[in-house]
PDB file of C-alpha atoms in Angstrom:
ATOM      1  CA  GLU A  29       0.889 -21.037  -0.447  1.00  0.00           C
ATOM      2  CA  VAL A  30      -0.474 -17.330  -1.622  1.00  0.00           C
ATOM      3  CA  GLN A  31       0.396 -15.064   0.510  1.00  0.00           C
ATOM      4  CA  VAL A  32       2.212 -11.246   0.957  1.00  0.00           C
ATOM      5  CA  VAL A  33       4.669 -10.949   3.927  1.00  0.00           C
ATOM      6  CA  GLN A  34       5.760  -7.199   4.956  1.00  0.00           C
ATOM      7  CA  SER A  35       8.817  -5.674   6.602  1.00  0.00           C
ATOM      8  CA  GLY A  36       9.046  -1.798   7.868  1.00  0.00           C
ATOM      9  CA  GLY A  37       7.161   0.477   9.973  1.00  0.00           C
ATOM     10  CA  GLY A  38       7.567   2.068  13.607  1.00  0.00           C
ATOM     11  CA  LEU A  39       7.730   4.792  15.057  1.00  0.00           C
ATOM     12  CA  VAL A  40       9.362   8.028  13.742  1.00  0.00           C
ATOM     13  CA  GLN A  41       9.005  11.955  14.533  1.00  0.00           C
ATOM     14  CA  ALA A  42       7.003  14.363  12.814  1.00  0.00           C
ATOM     15  CA  GLY A  43       9.047  14.853   9.446  1.00  0.00           C
ATOM     16  CA  GLY A  44      11.083  12.033   9.311  1.00  0.00           C
ATOM     17  CA  SER A  45      10.839   8.887   6.890  1.00  0.00           C
ATOM     18  CA  LEU A  46       9.817   5.374   6.682  1.00  0.00           C
ATOM     19  CA  ARG A  47      10.103   2.836   4.420  1.00  0.00           C
ATOM     20  CA  LEU A  48       7.470  -0.217   4.051  1.00  0.00           C
ATOM     21  CA  SER A  49       8.143  -3.409   1.761  1.00  0.00           C
ATOM     22  CA  CYS A  50       6.121  -6.076   0.618  1.00  0.00           C
ATOM     23  CA  SER A  51       7.396  -9.570  -0.544  1.00  0.00           C
ATOM     24  CA  ALA A  52       5.016 -11.935  -3.093  1.00  0.00           C
ATOM     25  CA  SER A  53       5.012 -15.690  -2.323  1.00  0.00           C
ATOM     26  CA  GLY A  54       3.615 -18.502  -3.831  1.00  0.00           C
ATOM     27  CA  PHE A  55       2.785 -15.829  -7.023  1.00  0.00           C
ATOM     28  CA  THR A  56       3.686 -12.966  -8.874  1.00  0.00           C
ATOM     29  CA  PHE A  57       2.891  -9.553  -8.657  1.00  0.00           C
ATOM     30  CA  ASP A  58       2.704  -9.702 -12.639  1.00  0.00           C
ATOM     31  CA  GLY A  59      -0.999  -9.659 -13.605  1.00  0.00           C
ATOM     32  CA  TYR A  60      -2.103  -7.858 -10.324  1.00  0.00           C
ATOM     33  CA  ALA A  61      -3.631  -4.666  -9.318  1.00  0.00           C
ATOM     34  CA  ILE A  62      -1.216  -3.661  -5.615  1.00  0.00           C
ATOM     35  CA  GLY A  63      -2.073  -1.582  -3.262  1.00  0.00           C
ATOM     36  CA  TRP A  64      -1.089  -0.086   0.200  1.00  0.00           C
ATOM     37  CA  PHE A  65      -3.812   0.981   2.505  1.00  0.00           C
ATOM     38  CA  ARG A  66      -4.378   1.996   6.104  1.00  0.00           C
ATOM     39  CA  GLN A  67      -6.143   1.752   8.976  1.00  0.00           C
ATOM     40  CA  ALA A  68      -6.459   3.591  12.088  1.00  0.00           C
ATOM     41  CA  PRO A  69      -8.734   2.441  15.384  1.00  0.00           C
ATOM     42  CA  GLY A  70     -12.607   2.789  14.679  1.00  0.00           C
ATOM     43  CA  LYS A  71     -11.942   3.924  11.148  1.00  0.00           C
ATOM     44  CA  GLU A  72     -12.666   2.566   7.647  1.00  0.00           C
ATOM     45  CA  ARG A  73      -9.325   0.758   5.645  1.00  0.00           C
ATOM     46  CA  GLU A  74      -8.487   3.480   3.443  1.00  0.00           C
ATOM     47  CA  ARG A  75      -6.295   2.940  -0.006  1.00  0.00           C
ATOM     48  CA  VAL A  76      -3.140   5.074   0.244  1.00  0.00           C
ATOM     49  CA  SER A  77      -1.658   4.421  -2.850  1.00  0.00           C
ATOM     50  CA  CYS A  78      -2.225   1.929  -5.639  1.00  0.00           C
ATOM     51  CA  ILE A  79      -1.164   0.616  -9.305  1.00  0.00           C
ATOM     52  CA  SER A  80      -2.886  -0.724 -12.082  1.00  0.00           C
ATOM     53  CA  ILE A  81      -1.612  -3.592 -14.210  1.00  0.00           C
ATOM     54  CA  ILE A  82      -3.070  -1.169 -17.431  1.00  0.00           C
ATOM     55  CA  GLY A  83      -0.179   1.350 -17.978  1.00  0.00           C
ATOM     56  CA  GLY A  84       1.201   0.598 -15.085  1.00  0.00           C
ATOM     57  CA  ASN A  85      -0.514   4.104 -13.607  1.00  0.00           C
ATOM     58  CA  ARG A  86       0.525   5.229  -9.912  1.00  0.00           C
ATOM     59  CA  TYR A  87      -2.344   6.595  -7.651  1.00  0.00           C
ATOM     60  CA  TYR A  88      -2.011   8.885  -4.398  1.00  0.00           C
ATOM     61  CA  THR A  89      -5.074  10.202  -2.314  1.00  0.00           C
ATOM     62  CA  ASP A  90      -4.971  13.426  -1.867  1.00  0.00           C
ATOM     63  CA  SER A  91      -3.569  13.636   1.548  1.00  0.00           C
ATOM     64  CA  VAL A  92      -0.139  11.823   0.968  1.00  0.00           C
ATOM     65  CA  LYS A  93       0.289  13.326  -2.426  1.00  0.00           C
ATOM     66  CA  GLY A  94       4.076  15.128  -2.954  1.00  0.00           C
ATOM     67  CA  ARG A  95       5.258  13.082   0.180  1.00  0.00           C
ATOM     68  CA  PHE A  96       4.550   9.188  -0.462  1.00  0.00           C
ATOM     69  CA  THR A  97       5.721   7.167  -3.265  1.00  0.00           C
ATOM     70  CA  MET A  98       4.870   3.540  -4.541  1.00  0.00           C
ATOM     71  CA  SER A  99       7.297   1.173  -6.956  1.00  0.00           C
ATOM     72  CA  SER A 100       7.395  -2.105  -7.576  1.00  0.00           C
ATOM     73  CA  ASP A 101       9.792  -4.484  -9.120  1.00  0.00           C
ATOM     74  CA  ASN A 102       8.169  -7.473 -10.751  1.00  0.00           C
ATOM     75  CA  ASN A 103      11.418  -9.402 -11.173  1.00  0.00           C
ATOM     76  CA  LYS A 104      11.919  -9.310  -7.705  1.00  0.00           C
ATOM     77  CA  ASN A 105       8.145  -9.444  -6.560  1.00  0.00           C
ATOM     78  CA  THR A 106       8.260  -7.230  -4.337  1.00  0.00           C
ATOM     79  CA  MET A 107       6.433  -3.311  -3.703  1.00  0.00           C
ATOM     80  CA  LYS A 108       7.611  -0.649  -1.274  1.00  0.00           C
ATOM     81  CA  LEU A 109       6.060   2.272  -0.021  1.00  0.00           C
ATOM     82  CA  GLN A 110       8.353   5.407   0.780  1.00  0.00           C
ATOM     83  CA  MET A 111       7.050   7.991   3.257  1.00  0.00           C
ATOM     84  CA  ASN A 112       8.717  10.993   3.619  1.00  0.00           C
ATOM     85  CA  SER A 113       7.340  14.627   6.058  1.00  0.00           C
ATOM     86  CA  LEU A 114       5.283  11.878   7.892  1.00  0.00           C
ATOM     87  CA  LYS A 115       2.378  13.292  10.060  1.00  0.00           C
ATOM     88  CA  PRO A 116       0.973  12.527  12.912  1.00  0.00           C
ATOM     89  CA  GLU A 117      -2.541  11.735  11.195  1.00  0.00           C
ATOM     90  CA  ASP A 118      -0.506   9.396   9.013  1.00  0.00           C
ATOM     91  CA  LYS A 119      -0.688   6.821  12.010  1.00  0.00           C
ATOM     92  CA  GLY A 120      -1.999   3.861  11.448  1.00  0.00           C
ATOM     93  CA  VAL A 121      -1.952  -0.157  10.566  1.00  0.00           C
ATOM     94  CA  TYR A 122      -0.601  -0.318   7.247  1.00  0.00           C
ATOM     95  CA  TYR A 123      -1.308  -3.166   4.753  1.00  0.00           C
ATOM     96  CA  CYS A 124      -0.215  -4.083   1.296  1.00  0.00           C
ATOM     97  CA  ALA A 125      -2.707  -5.945  -1.099  1.00  0.00           C
ATOM     98  CA  ALA A 126      -2.682  -7.395  -4.379  1.00  0.00           C
ATOM     99  CA  GLY A 127      -5.936  -7.894  -6.787  1.00  0.00           C
ATOM    100  CA  LYS A 128      -6.695  -9.699 -10.113  1.00  0.00           C
ATOM    101  CA  GLY A 129     -10.353  -8.613 -10.960  1.00  0.00           C
ATOM    102  CA  SER A 130     -11.332  -5.090 -12.638  1.00  0.00           C
ATOM    103  CA  VAL A 131      -9.261  -3.686 -10.380  1.00  0.00           C
ATOM    104  CA  ILE A 132      -6.690  -4.254 -12.469  1.00  0.00           C
ATOM    105  CA  TYR A 133      -7.657  -1.711 -15.162  1.00  0.00           C
ATOM    106  CA  ASP A 134      -8.312   1.548 -12.768  1.00  0.00           C
ATOM    107  CA  CYS A 135      -7.025   1.039  -9.087  1.00  0.00           C
ATOM    108  CA  SER A 136      -8.064   4.204  -8.003  1.00  0.00           C
ATOM    109  CA  ALA A 137     -11.559   3.743  -8.684  1.00  0.00           C
ATOM    110  CA  TYR A 138     -11.664   0.392  -6.237  1.00  0.00           C
ATOM    111  CA  ALA A 139     -11.650   0.429  -2.358  1.00  0.00           C
ATOM    112  CA  PHE A 140     -10.160  -2.507  -0.131  1.00  0.00           C
ATOM    113  CA  TRP A 141     -13.008  -4.813  -0.508  1.00  0.00           C
ATOM    114  CA  SER A 142     -11.522  -5.643  -4.179  1.00  0.00           C
ATOM    115  CA  TYR A 143      -8.648  -6.637  -3.239  1.00  0.00           C
ATOM    116  CA  ASP A 144      -7.424 -10.590  -2.569  1.00  0.00           C
ATOM    117  CA  VAL A 145      -4.046 -11.324  -1.654  1.00  0.00           C
ATOM    118  CA  TRP A 146      -3.546  -9.410   1.976  1.00  0.00           C
ATOM    119  CA  GLY A 147       0.063  -8.900   3.721  1.00  0.00           C
ATOM    120  CA  ARG A 148      -0.880  -9.164   7.586  1.00  0.00           C
ATOM    121  CA  GLY A 149      -0.100  -5.434   8.529  1.00  0.00           C
ATOM    122  CA  THR A 150       2.326  -3.188  10.038  1.00  0.00           C
ATOM    123  CA  GLN A 151       2.095  -0.555  12.503  1.00  0.00           C
ATOM    124  CA  VAL A 152       3.166   3.093  11.729  1.00  0.00           C
ATOM    125  CA  THR A 153       3.476   5.717  14.630  1.00  0.00           C
ATOM    126  CA  VAL A 154       4.361   9.177  13.789  1.00  0.00           C
ATOM    127  CA  SER A 155       4.939  11.132  17.118  1.00  0.00           C
ATOM    128  CA  SER A 156       4.489  15.040  17.206  1.00  0.00           C
TER     129      SER A 156
END
């Protein structure tokens, strides 16, 4: 079965760090664009970071630049999001995702509806 399994998340104080991980099962990340998304109650799901297949370029939304780092290991079929200097506004459910459409060329231009395979989500809570 094609799926993505998530791990990580939890509660952390402002200024702390968390690491999220995803592993692919039934397929390989190689050949897909991959990304991390988050969603707060009553808000649209937003792209946090992504990696395009073409050139392997990494993109981050402005609010997390300099604090979050996304990485991937195609040999292990894993992807990670290292989150440092966390703020209360970072709270939400975080999802990993993969897509094989036009998003592979420039993932910074595409939102969540362009991705095909999704993890089940992990809650991240940041206390002040």
